[in-house]
Short mmCIF file of C-alpha atoms in Angstrom, two decimals:
data_model
loop_
_atom_site.label_atom_id
_atom_site.label_comp_id
_atom_site.label_asym_id
_atom_site.label_seq_id
_atom_site.Cartn_x
_atom_site.Cartn_y
_atom_site.Cartn_z
CA MET A 1 -13.21 -8.72 -42.10
CA ASN A 2 -16.44 -10.65 -41.61
CA ILE A 3 -18.80 -9.73 -38.83
CA ASN A 4 -20.18 -13.01 -37.59
CA ALA A 5 -21.14 -15.08 -34.58
CA THR A 6 -17.67 -14.54 -33.10
CA LEU A 7 -19.34 -11.46 -31.62
CA LEU A 8 -21.57 -13.63 -29.47
CA GLY A 9 -18.69 -15.79 -28.33
CA GLN A 10 -16.68 -12.78 -27.33
CA VAL A 11 -19.65 -11.26 -25.48
CA ILE A 12 -19.87 -14.48 -23.48
CA TRP A 13 -16.13 -14.42 -22.72
CA PHE A 14 -16.37 -10.79 -21.71
CA ALA A 15 -19.34 -11.31 -19.41
CA LEU A 16 -17.70 -14.37 -17.89
CA PHE A 17 -14.37 -12.65 -17.24
CA VAL A 18 -15.96 -9.50 -15.83
CA TRP A 19 -18.16 -11.58 -13.55
CA PHE A 20 -15.21 -13.67 -12.41
CA CYS A 21 -13.10 -10.60 -11.80
CA MET A 22 -15.92 -8.94 -9.86
CA LYS A 23 -16.54 -12.06 -7.81
CA PHE A 24 -13.12 -13.50 -7.04
CA VAL A 25 -10.32 -11.12 -8.04
CA TRP A 26 -11.31 -7.56 -7.23
CA PRO A 27 -12.73 -7.87 -3.67
CA PRO A 28 -9.78 -9.64 -1.99
CA ILE A 29 -7.17 -7.38 -3.59
CA ILE A 30 -8.98 -4.13 -2.89
CA GLY A 31 -9.88 -5.42 0.58
CA ALA A 32 -6.22 -6.09 1.33
CA LEU A 33 -5.26 -2.68 -0.02
CA THR A 34 -7.86 -0.91 2.13
CA GLU A 35 -6.87 -2.92 5.16
CA ARG A 36 -3.21 -2.14 4.60
CA LYS A 37 -4.02 1.55 4.19
CA GLN A 38 -5.84 1.46 7.53
CA LYS A 39 -2.95 -0.40 9.12
CA ILE A 40 -0.42 2.13 7.87
CA ALA A 41 -2.58 5.01 9.07
CA ASP A 42 -2.88 3.35 12.48
CA GLY A 43 0.86 2.75 12.56
CA LEU A 44 1.59 6.38 11.74
CA ASN A 45 -0.83 7.53 14.42
CA ALA A 46 0.78 5.22 16.93
CA ALA A 47 4.21 6.55 15.99
CA ASP A 48 3.01 10.13 16.50
CA ARG A 49 1.51 9.20 19.82
CA ALA A 50 4.70 7.44 20.86
CA ALA A 51 6.76 10.49 19.92
CA ARG A 52 4.45 12.68 22.02
CA ASP A 53 4.63 10.23 24.90
CA LEU A 54 8.40 10.18 24.66
CA GLU A 55 8.51 13.96 24.79
CA LEU A 56 6.29 13.98 27.85
CA ALA A 57 8.34 11.28 29.51
CA GLN A 58 11.54 13.17 28.80
CA ALA A 59 10.12 16.35 30.27
CA LYS A 60 8.96 14.44 33.31
CA ALA A 61 12.30 12.73 33.69
CA SER A 62 14.21 16.00 33.50
CA SER A 63 11.90 17.61 36.05
CA ASN A 64 12.32 14.59 38.32
CA LEU A 65 16.07 14.83 37.94
CA HIS A 66 15.99 18.51 38.79
CA GLU A 67 13.88 17.86 41.87
CA ALA A 68 16.18 15.08 42.98
CA LYS A 69 19.19 17.33 42.59
CA GLU A 70 17.55 19.99 44.70
CA LYS A 71 16.65 17.48 47.35
CA ALA A 72 20.18 16.10 47.38
CA ALA A 73 21.61 19.59 47.81
CA GLU A 74 19.22 20.18 50.68
CA ILE A 75 20.19 16.93 52.33
CA ILE A 76 23.89 17.69 51.96
CA GLU A 77 23.41 21.11 53.45
CA ALA A 78 21.46 19.68 56.37
CA ALA A 79 24.13 17.06 56.91
CA ASN A 80 26.83 19.72 56.91
CA ARG A 81 24.90 21.77 59.41
CA ARG A 82 24.41 18.78 61.64
CA ALA A 83 28.08 17.85 61.41
CA ASN A 84 29.11 21.33 62.44
CA GLN A 85 26.67 21.21 65.30
CA ILE A 86 28.02 17.88 66.47
CA LEU A 87 31.55 19.18 66.17
CA ASP A 88 30.71 22.26 68.25
CA GLU A 89 28.99 20.16 70.85
CA ALA A 90 31.94 17.82 71.06
CA LYS A 91 34.33 20.76 71.38
CA ALA A 92 32.26 22.24 74.20
CA ASN A 93 32.05 18.91 75.95
CA ALA A 94 35.75 18.33 75.65
CA LYS A 95 36.52 21.79 76.99
CA ALA A 96 34.19 21.30 79.92
CA GLU A 97 35.72 17.91 80.68
CA GLY A 98 39.22 19.35 80.49
CA ASP A 99 38.30 22.23 82.80
CA ARG A 100 36.74 19.81 85.23
CA LEU A 101 39.83 17.60 85.22
CA VAL A 102 42.13 20.58 85.73
CA ALA A 103 40.02 21.81 88.62
CA LYS A 104 40.00 18.38 90.19
CA ALA A 105 43.76 18.04 89.89
CA GLN A 106 44.29 21.46 91.40
CA ALA A 107 42.01 20.60 94.29
CA GLU A 108 43.95 17.42 94.88
CA ILE A 109 47.26 19.29 94.78
CA GLU A 110 45.91 21.84 97.22
CA GLN A 111 44.76 19.12 99.55
CA GLU A 112 48.11 17.38 99.39
CA ILE A 113 49.95 20.62 100.10
CA ASN A 114 47.80 21.20 103.13
CA GLN A 115 48.34 17.66 104.29
CA ALA A 116 52.09 17.99 103.85
CA ARG A 117 52.04 21.29 105.66
CA GLU A 118 50.12 19.77 108.54
CA GLN A 119 52.52 16.88 108.68
CA LEU A 120 55.48 19.23 108.57
CA ARG A 121 54.03 21.31 111.32
CA LYS A 122 53.63 18.30 113.54
CA GLU A 123 57.11 17.09 112.78
CA VAL A 124 58.57 20.55 113.32
CA SER A 125 57.00 20.81 116.77
CA ALA A 126 58.34 17.40 117.66
CA LEU A 127 61.77 18.26 116.32
CA ALA A 128 61.74 21.55 118.17
CA LEU A 129 60.80 19.82 121.39
CA GLN A 130 63.53 17.27 120.91
CA GLY A 131 66.05 20.02 120.15
CA ALA A 132 65.02 21.95 123.21
CA GLU A 133 65.28 18.86 125.42
CA GLN A 134 68.73 18.23 124.19
CA VAL A 135 69.67 21.86 124.67
CA LEU A 136 68.20 22.03 128.14
CA GLY A 137 69.31 18.53 129.01
CA ALA A 138 66.10 17.89 130.61
CA GLU A 139 62.87 16.73 129.69
CA VAL A 140 60.48 19.35 128.81
CA ASN A 141 57.06 18.72 129.93
CA ARG A 142 55.01 18.45 126.83
CA ASP A 143 51.87 19.40 128.52
CA ALA A 144 53.44 22.38 130.27
CA HIS A 145 54.73 23.85 127.10
CA LYS A 146 51.94 22.71 124.93
CA GLN A 147 50.70 26.21 124.37
CA LEU A 148 54.12 27.41 123.45
CA LEU A 149 54.71 24.60 121.02
CA GLU A 150 51.41 25.08 119.32
CA GLN A 151 52.21 28.73 118.96
CA LEU A 152 55.50 27.76 117.36
CA ALA A 153 53.88 25.32 115.01
CA ALA A 154 51.38 27.90 113.96
CA GLU A 155 54.14 30.33 113.14
CA LEU A 156 55.74 27.84 110.74
CA MET B 1 2.71 -20.61 -47.23
CA ALA B 2 1.52 -18.18 -49.86
CA ASP B 3 3.82 -17.21 -52.69
CA THR B 4 3.15 -13.55 -53.52
CA PRO B 5 3.24 -10.76 -50.93
CA THR B 6 -0.44 -10.04 -51.57
CA GLU B 7 -1.41 -13.63 -50.84
CA TYR B 8 0.93 -13.70 -47.85
CA ILE B 9 -0.71 -10.61 -46.34
CA LYS B 10 -4.20 -11.84 -47.11
CA HIS B 11 -3.45 -15.20 -45.57
CA HIS B 12 -2.09 -13.61 -42.41
CA LEU B 13 -5.18 -11.49 -42.03
CA THR B 14 -7.63 -14.37 -42.35
CA ASN B 15 -9.07 -16.00 -39.27
CA LEU B 16 -9.44 -19.70 -38.68
CA THR B 17 -13.21 -19.94 -39.15
CA TYR B 18 -15.59 -22.64 -38.01
CA GLY B 19 -19.08 -22.32 -39.37
CA LYS B 20 -22.06 -23.75 -41.12
CA VAL B 21 -21.90 -24.19 -44.88
CA PRO B 22 -25.38 -24.51 -46.30
CA ALA B 23 -26.38 -27.35 -48.61
CA GLY B 24 -25.31 -26.91 -52.19
CA THR B 25 -22.12 -24.99 -51.48
CA VAL B 26 -19.12 -25.66 -53.66
CA ARG B 27 -16.31 -26.71 -51.30
CA CYS B 28 -12.72 -25.72 -51.89
CA ASP B 29 -11.87 -29.14 -53.28
CA GLY B 30 -14.71 -28.80 -55.83
CA SER B 31 -17.20 -31.10 -54.11
CA ILE B 32 -20.73 -29.88 -53.44
CA THR B 33 -22.26 -30.26 -49.97
CA GLN B 34 -25.45 -32.31 -49.78
CA ALA B 35 -26.71 -30.93 -46.45
CA ASP B 36 -25.90 -28.15 -43.99
CA GLN B 37 -22.50 -28.83 -42.52
CA TRP B 38 -20.37 -27.35 -39.70
CA VAL B 39 -16.76 -27.24 -40.92
CA LEU B 40 -13.48 -25.39 -40.56
CA ALA B 41 -13.22 -23.18 -43.61
CA ARG B 42 -10.29 -23.95 -45.87
CA CYS B 43 -10.70 -21.06 -48.31
CA GLY B 44 -12.34 -17.68 -48.75
CA GLU B 45 -15.32 -19.02 -50.71
CA GLU B 46 -16.33 -21.30 -47.88
CA MET B 47 -16.08 -18.43 -45.43
CA ASN B 48 -18.33 -16.28 -47.58
CA ALA B 49 -20.82 -19.15 -47.82
CA MET B 50 -20.96 -19.41 -44.03
CA GLY B 51 -22.47 -15.94 -43.57
CA PHE B 52 -23.21 -14.90 -40.00
CA TRP B 53 -23.11 -18.33 -38.37
CA ALA B 54 -19.37 -18.69 -38.24
CA PHE B 55 -16.91 -18.43 -35.40
CA HIS B 56 -13.36 -17.19 -35.57
CA VAL B 57 -11.91 -20.04 -33.57
CA ASP B 58 -8.45 -18.49 -33.23
CA SER B 59 -9.74 -15.12 -32.03
CA LEU B 60 -12.02 -16.72 -29.48
CA PHE B 61 -9.36 -19.19 -28.37
CA PHE B 62 -6.64 -16.61 -27.87
CA SER B 63 -8.92 -14.02 -26.31
CA GLY B 64 -10.19 -16.68 -23.90
CA LEU B 65 -6.66 -17.89 -23.23
CA MET B 66 -5.41 -14.37 -22.53
CA GLY B 67 -8.42 -13.70 -20.32
CA ILE B 68 -7.61 -16.83 -18.37
CA VAL B 69 -3.94 -15.81 -18.15
CA PHE B 70 -4.96 -12.39 -16.81
CA LEU B 71 -7.50 -13.75 -14.34
CA GLY B 72 -5.19 -16.58 -13.32
CA LEU B 73 -2.35 -14.21 -12.48
CA PHE B 74 -4.63 -11.81 -10.64
CA LEU B 75 -6.45 -14.60 -8.86
CA TRP B 76 -3.10 -16.01 -7.73
CA VAL B 77 -2.33 -12.64 -6.20
CA ALA B 78 -5.85 -12.22 -4.81
CA ARG B 79 -5.54 -15.55 -3.01
CA ARG B 80 -2.36 -14.35 -1.32
CA ALA B 81 -3.53 -10.78 -0.78
CA SER B 82 -3.08 -9.69 2.79
CA ALA B 83 -2.57 -6.44 4.65
CA GLY B 84 1.04 -7.46 5.28
CA VAL B 85 4.10 -6.46 3.30
CA PRO B 86 3.55 -7.20 -0.41
CA SER B 87 6.36 -8.45 -2.61
CA GLY B 88 7.30 -9.17 -6.19
CA PHE B 89 4.41 -9.77 -8.53
CA SER B 90 1.85 -8.82 -5.87
CA ASN B 91 3.31 -5.33 -5.89
CA PHE B 92 2.79 -5.03 -9.61
CA VAL B 93 -0.78 -6.30 -9.47
CA GLU B 94 -1.60 -4.01 -6.57
CA VAL B 95 -0.20 -1.03 -8.46
CA VAL B 96 -2.45 -1.87 -11.44
CA VAL B 97 -5.48 -2.38 -9.18
CA GLU B 98 -4.82 0.83 -7.28
CA PHE B 99 -4.36 2.73 -10.55
CA VAL B 100 -7.66 1.49 -11.96
CA ASP B 101 -9.41 2.06 -8.64
CA GLY B 102 -8.16 5.64 -8.52
CA LEU B 103 -9.34 6.30 -12.08
CA VAL B 104 -12.77 4.87 -11.35
CA ARG B 105 -13.06 6.89 -8.16
CA ASP B 106 -12.10 10.09 -9.98
CA THR B 107 -14.38 9.53 -12.95
CA PHE B 108 -17.39 7.60 -11.71
CA HIS B 109 -19.21 9.31 -8.90
CA GLY B 110 -21.97 6.80 -8.30
CA LYS B 111 -21.67 3.60 -6.35
CA SER B 112 -21.26 0.42 -8.30
CA LYS B 113 -19.66 -2.90 -7.55
CA LEU B 114 -19.40 -3.66 -11.24
CA ILE B 115 -17.55 -0.75 -12.74
CA ALA B 116 -14.11 -1.10 -11.12
CA PRO B 117 -13.67 -4.82 -11.88
CA LEU B 118 -15.06 -4.12 -15.35
CA ALA B 119 -12.46 -1.42 -15.91
CA LEU B 120 -9.68 -3.65 -14.60
CA THR B 121 -10.77 -6.53 -16.82
CA THR B 122 -11.05 -4.41 -19.98
CA PHE B 123 -7.69 -2.75 -19.38
CA CYS B 124 -5.67 -5.86 -18.57
CA TRP B 125 -7.42 -8.13 -20.99
CA VAL B 126 -7.14 -5.78 -23.96
CA PHE B 127 -3.54 -5.12 -22.99
CA ILE B 128 -2.58 -8.79 -22.88
CA MET B 129 -4.53 -9.65 -26.04
CA SER B 130 -2.88 -6.83 -27.97
CA SER B 131 0.55 -7.71 -26.60
CA ILE B 132 0.56 -10.94 -28.59
CA LYS B 133 1.23 -8.65 -31.52
CA LEU B 134 4.79 -8.17 -30.30
CA LEU B 135 5.58 -11.75 -31.28
CA PRO B 136 7.04 -12.04 -34.78
CA VAL B 137 4.21 -12.38 -37.30
CA ASP B 138 5.31 -15.78 -38.49
CA THR B 139 4.83 -17.27 -35.05
CA ALA B 140 1.27 -17.64 -36.29
CA TRP B 141 2.52 -19.51 -39.34
CA GLY B 142 4.67 -21.78 -37.15
CA LEU B 143 1.77 -22.67 -34.89
CA GLN B 144 -0.47 -23.14 -37.90
CA VAL B 145 1.92 -25.68 -39.43
CA LEU B 146 2.43 -27.32 -36.03
CA PHE B 147 -1.30 -27.92 -35.57
CA GLY B 148 -2.03 -28.55 -39.25
CA LEU B 149 -4.43 -25.64 -39.68
CA GLU B 150 -5.32 -23.74 -42.80
CA TYR B 151 -5.33 -20.27 -41.23
CA LEU B 152 -4.27 -18.79 -37.91
CA LYS B 153 -4.38 -15.23 -36.65
CA LEU B 154 -2.93 -14.73 -33.20
CA VAL B 155 -4.03 -11.28 -32.13
CA PRO B 156 -7.70 -11.19 -31.09
CA THR B 157 -7.91 -7.39 -31.08
CA VAL B 158 -7.06 -7.36 -34.81
CA ASP B 159 -10.45 -9.01 -35.29
CA PRO B 160 -13.28 -6.42 -35.35
CA ASN B 161 -15.66 -9.04 -33.99
CA ILE B 162 -13.71 -9.09 -30.76
CA THR B 163 -13.45 -5.34 -30.26
CA LEU B 164 -17.01 -4.66 -31.36
CA ALA B 165 -18.33 -7.43 -29.13
CA MET B 166 -16.65 -5.76 -26.18
CA SER B 167 -17.80 -2.28 -27.12
CA PHE B 168 -21.39 -3.41 -27.68
CA SER B 169 -21.29 -5.16 -24.32
CA VAL B 170 -20.39 -1.73 -23.00
CA LEU B 171 -23.43 -0.33 -24.85
CA PHE B 172 -25.68 -2.82 -23.06
CA MET B 173 -24.13 -1.77 -19.78
CA ILE B 174 -24.67 1.90 -20.66
CA ILE B 175 -28.35 1.20 -21.22
CA GLY B 176 -28.51 -0.90 -18.06
CA PHE B 177 -26.82 1.80 -15.97
CA ALA B 178 -29.08 4.50 -17.42
CA ILE B 179 -32.19 2.50 -16.61
CA THR B 180 -31.11 1.53 -13.09
CA HIS B 181 -30.07 5.09 -12.23
CA LYS B 182 -32.84 7.09 -13.93
CA GLY B 183 -35.58 4.56 -14.56
CA ILE B 184 -36.97 3.65 -17.96
CA GLY B 185 -38.75 7.01 -18.18
CA GLY B 186 -35.52 8.86 -17.49
CA PHE B 187 -33.68 6.84 -20.12
CA ILE B 188 -36.35 7.48 -22.74
CA GLY B 189 -36.39 11.14 -21.70
CA ASP B 190 -32.65 11.30 -22.27
CA LEU B 191 -33.15 9.89 -25.75
CA THR B 192 -36.05 12.13 -26.78
CA LEU B 193 -35.99 15.45 -24.87
CA HIS B 194 -32.45 16.53 -25.74
CA PRO B 195 -30.60 18.30 -27.25
CA PHE B 196 -33.56 20.54 -28.33
CA GLU B 197 -35.49 21.55 -25.24
CA VAL B 198 -38.76 23.39 -25.72
CA SER B 199 -41.04 24.42 -22.89
CA ASN B 200 -44.47 24.21 -24.64
CA PRO B 201 -45.92 20.70 -24.97
CA ILE B 202 -46.64 20.86 -28.70
CA GLY B 203 -43.11 21.89 -29.55
CA LYS B 204 -41.85 19.16 -27.25
CA ILE B 205 -43.80 16.52 -29.15
CA LEU B 206 -42.69 17.95 -32.48
CA PHE B 207 -39.06 17.76 -31.47
CA ILE B 208 -39.22 14.21 -30.14
CA PRO B 209 -38.37 12.50 -33.46
CA ILE B 210 -35.55 14.92 -34.19
CA ASN B 211 -34.13 14.56 -30.73
CA PHE B 212 -34.45 10.82 -30.90
CA VAL B 213 -32.53 10.59 -34.16
CA LEU B 214 -29.75 12.77 -32.82
CA GLU B 215 -29.50 11.06 -29.46
CA PHE B 216 -29.76 7.58 -30.93
CA VAL B 217 -26.90 8.29 -33.30
CA ALA B 218 -24.91 9.71 -30.41
CA LEU B 219 -25.64 6.61 -28.33
CA MET B 220 -24.68 4.19 -31.10
CA ALA B 221 -21.59 6.20 -31.98
CA LYS B 222 -20.14 5.37 -28.56
CA PRO B 223 -19.73 1.60 -28.95
CA VAL B 224 -18.96 1.81 -32.66
CA SER B 225 -16.18 4.34 -32.16
CA LEU B 226 -14.93 2.52 -29.06
CA GLY B 227 -14.66 -0.81 -30.86
CA LEU B 228 -13.41 0.50 -34.17
CA ARG B 229 -10.77 2.72 -32.56
CA LEU B 230 -9.17 -0.26 -30.87
CA PHE B 231 -9.56 -2.45 -33.94
CA GLY B 232 -8.19 0.23 -36.26
CA ASN B 233 -5.10 0.89 -34.18
CA MET B 234 -4.33 -2.78 -33.69
CA PHE B 235 -5.06 -3.65 -37.31
CA ALA B 236 -2.83 -0.88 -38.59
CA GLY B 237 0.00 -2.00 -36.33
CA GLU B 238 -0.37 -5.63 -37.29
CA PHE B 239 -0.64 -4.72 -40.96
CA VAL B 240 2.70 -2.96 -40.86
CA PHE B 241 4.31 -5.97 -39.17
CA ILE B 242 2.91 -8.27 -41.86
CA LEU B 243 3.93 -5.89 -44.61
CA LEU B 244 7.48 -5.76 -43.26
CA ALA B 245 7.59 -9.54 -43.08
CA ALA B 246 6.23 -9.85 -46.61
CA MET B 247 8.62 -7.34 -48.12
CA LEU B 248 11.81 -7.95 -46.19
CA GLY B 249 11.69 -11.62 -45.25
CA TYR B 250 14.37 -12.35 -42.69
CA TRP B 251 15.38 -8.68 -42.68
CA GLN B 252 12.01 -7.73 -41.27
CA PHE B 253 13.53 -7.08 -37.85
CA VAL B 254 15.15 -3.91 -39.22
CA GLY B 255 11.70 -2.38 -39.39
CA ALA B 256 9.80 -4.64 -37.02
CA VAL B 257 11.94 -3.95 -33.94
CA PRO B 258 11.46 -0.14 -33.98
CA TRP B 259 7.80 -0.65 -34.83
CA ALA B 260 7.43 -3.08 -31.91
CA ILE B 261 9.11 -0.60 -29.59
CA PHE B 262 6.67 2.02 -30.82
CA HIS B 263 3.88 -0.43 -30.05
CA LEU B 264 5.07 -0.74 -26.47
CA LEU B 265 3.57 2.75 -26.29
CA VAL B 266 0.53 2.17 -28.49
CA ILE B 267 -0.75 -0.99 -26.82
CA PRO B 268 -0.99 0.37 -23.24
CA LEU B 269 -2.36 3.63 -24.60
CA GLN B 270 -5.15 1.94 -26.56
CA SER B 271 -5.96 -0.35 -23.63
CA PHE B 272 -6.09 2.67 -21.38
CA ILE B 273 -8.32 4.60 -23.79
CA PHE B 274 -10.67 1.65 -24.08
CA MET B 275 -10.93 1.40 -20.29
CA ILE B 276 -11.26 5.10 -19.56
CA LEU B 277 -13.93 5.58 -22.24
CA THR B 278 -15.84 2.64 -20.80
CA ILE B 279 -15.78 4.30 -17.38
CA VAL B 280 -16.69 7.71 -18.82
CA TYR B 281 -19.60 6.35 -20.87
CA LEU B 282 -20.97 4.47 -17.88
CA SER B 283 -20.62 7.46 -15.57
CA MET B 284 -22.35 9.64 -18.18
CA ALA B 285 -25.14 7.12 -18.36
CA SER B 286 -25.63 7.10 -14.60
CA GLU B 287 -25.53 10.84 -14.00
CA GLN B 288 -28.34 13.36 -14.34
CA HIS B 289 -27.88 16.18 -16.81
#
């Protein structure tokens, strides 16, 4: 249990080791730890921010979706209205065309009836004249009886 | 190897000593030295003849070796330290560093680049030095025979020179911290104007010697208790190991294993106490009353 110069040797060791630790060991390790702490803090902040951003984006997306739905409904409604309008127009057109065609056909029929009647009248007067000639056995002067014949034709 | 248990224990507690034997000393083999000589002591008489100028080669060697082991491991980690993901041994080292850093931050309120590495070094170094104790005591004997030495003691902290050298280094740092933080006047004031404070100048002067005696004893008690506490605990532990080996021979493990397990608790605790008291003393020295 002697106290001797070992003391001095150990003091030298101690000073040397503490100096070495202070110079080469402590700073890099504690530096890395501090840096890592900062990095983790930054990462956590970024994660929080990202979560907030995501929330905002989701809200925006849902509002966009809602808007789009409304717009689509509007468009569909407008399209329906337009379709109905077109349908009505087409119906009206078709009716008008049909009426016109019917009227035209009737006019034509009328005209043809008149024509036929005219023709018939002429033929009847001729036939009547012929019949009378045969009955009388003589020629009837067309010009002399013209008034009479025309009267007859008009009565038909 | 020694024959009787007493000799066995004594032998195991003797350091390998290198020192100066003065002229006219009777050597162990009976010869008388003609001039001063630096030799490795081969028996107790030579050691006594050496006086102060002797070195415990084994203590210094193993304390240096363990310091290098500690710094080597930590330096290896420090070289690879990065802010990335740590792994394996780095994790362990970083836990230790963070632990010490937290303690220093909690205890020491000033700013100092020295105190945290100092705390880390004392803690780890004392821990590793004391851990050699967990080897069976006759490892020392094996190494001693292997290298052809007369004596060998493995555990540096069982040598009071080692623990007292560290604690007195702490005393120098206490004085240094006190002077840098309060100035020489403040340091002398601390030593002479407490604990008895008197307001009139004559009383103040009268109390200076009394205060000085009290404060000086208090100051010296710090390193002495710090060093002797560690030495005492480690010596007691080692003594029991040696005793068990001396009494039980090969059956020593019956007692030595539980005792070693108990020391798994004692060694970190004593290292921790040594470190925390170092921090506390230094923070006391640097703070105003």
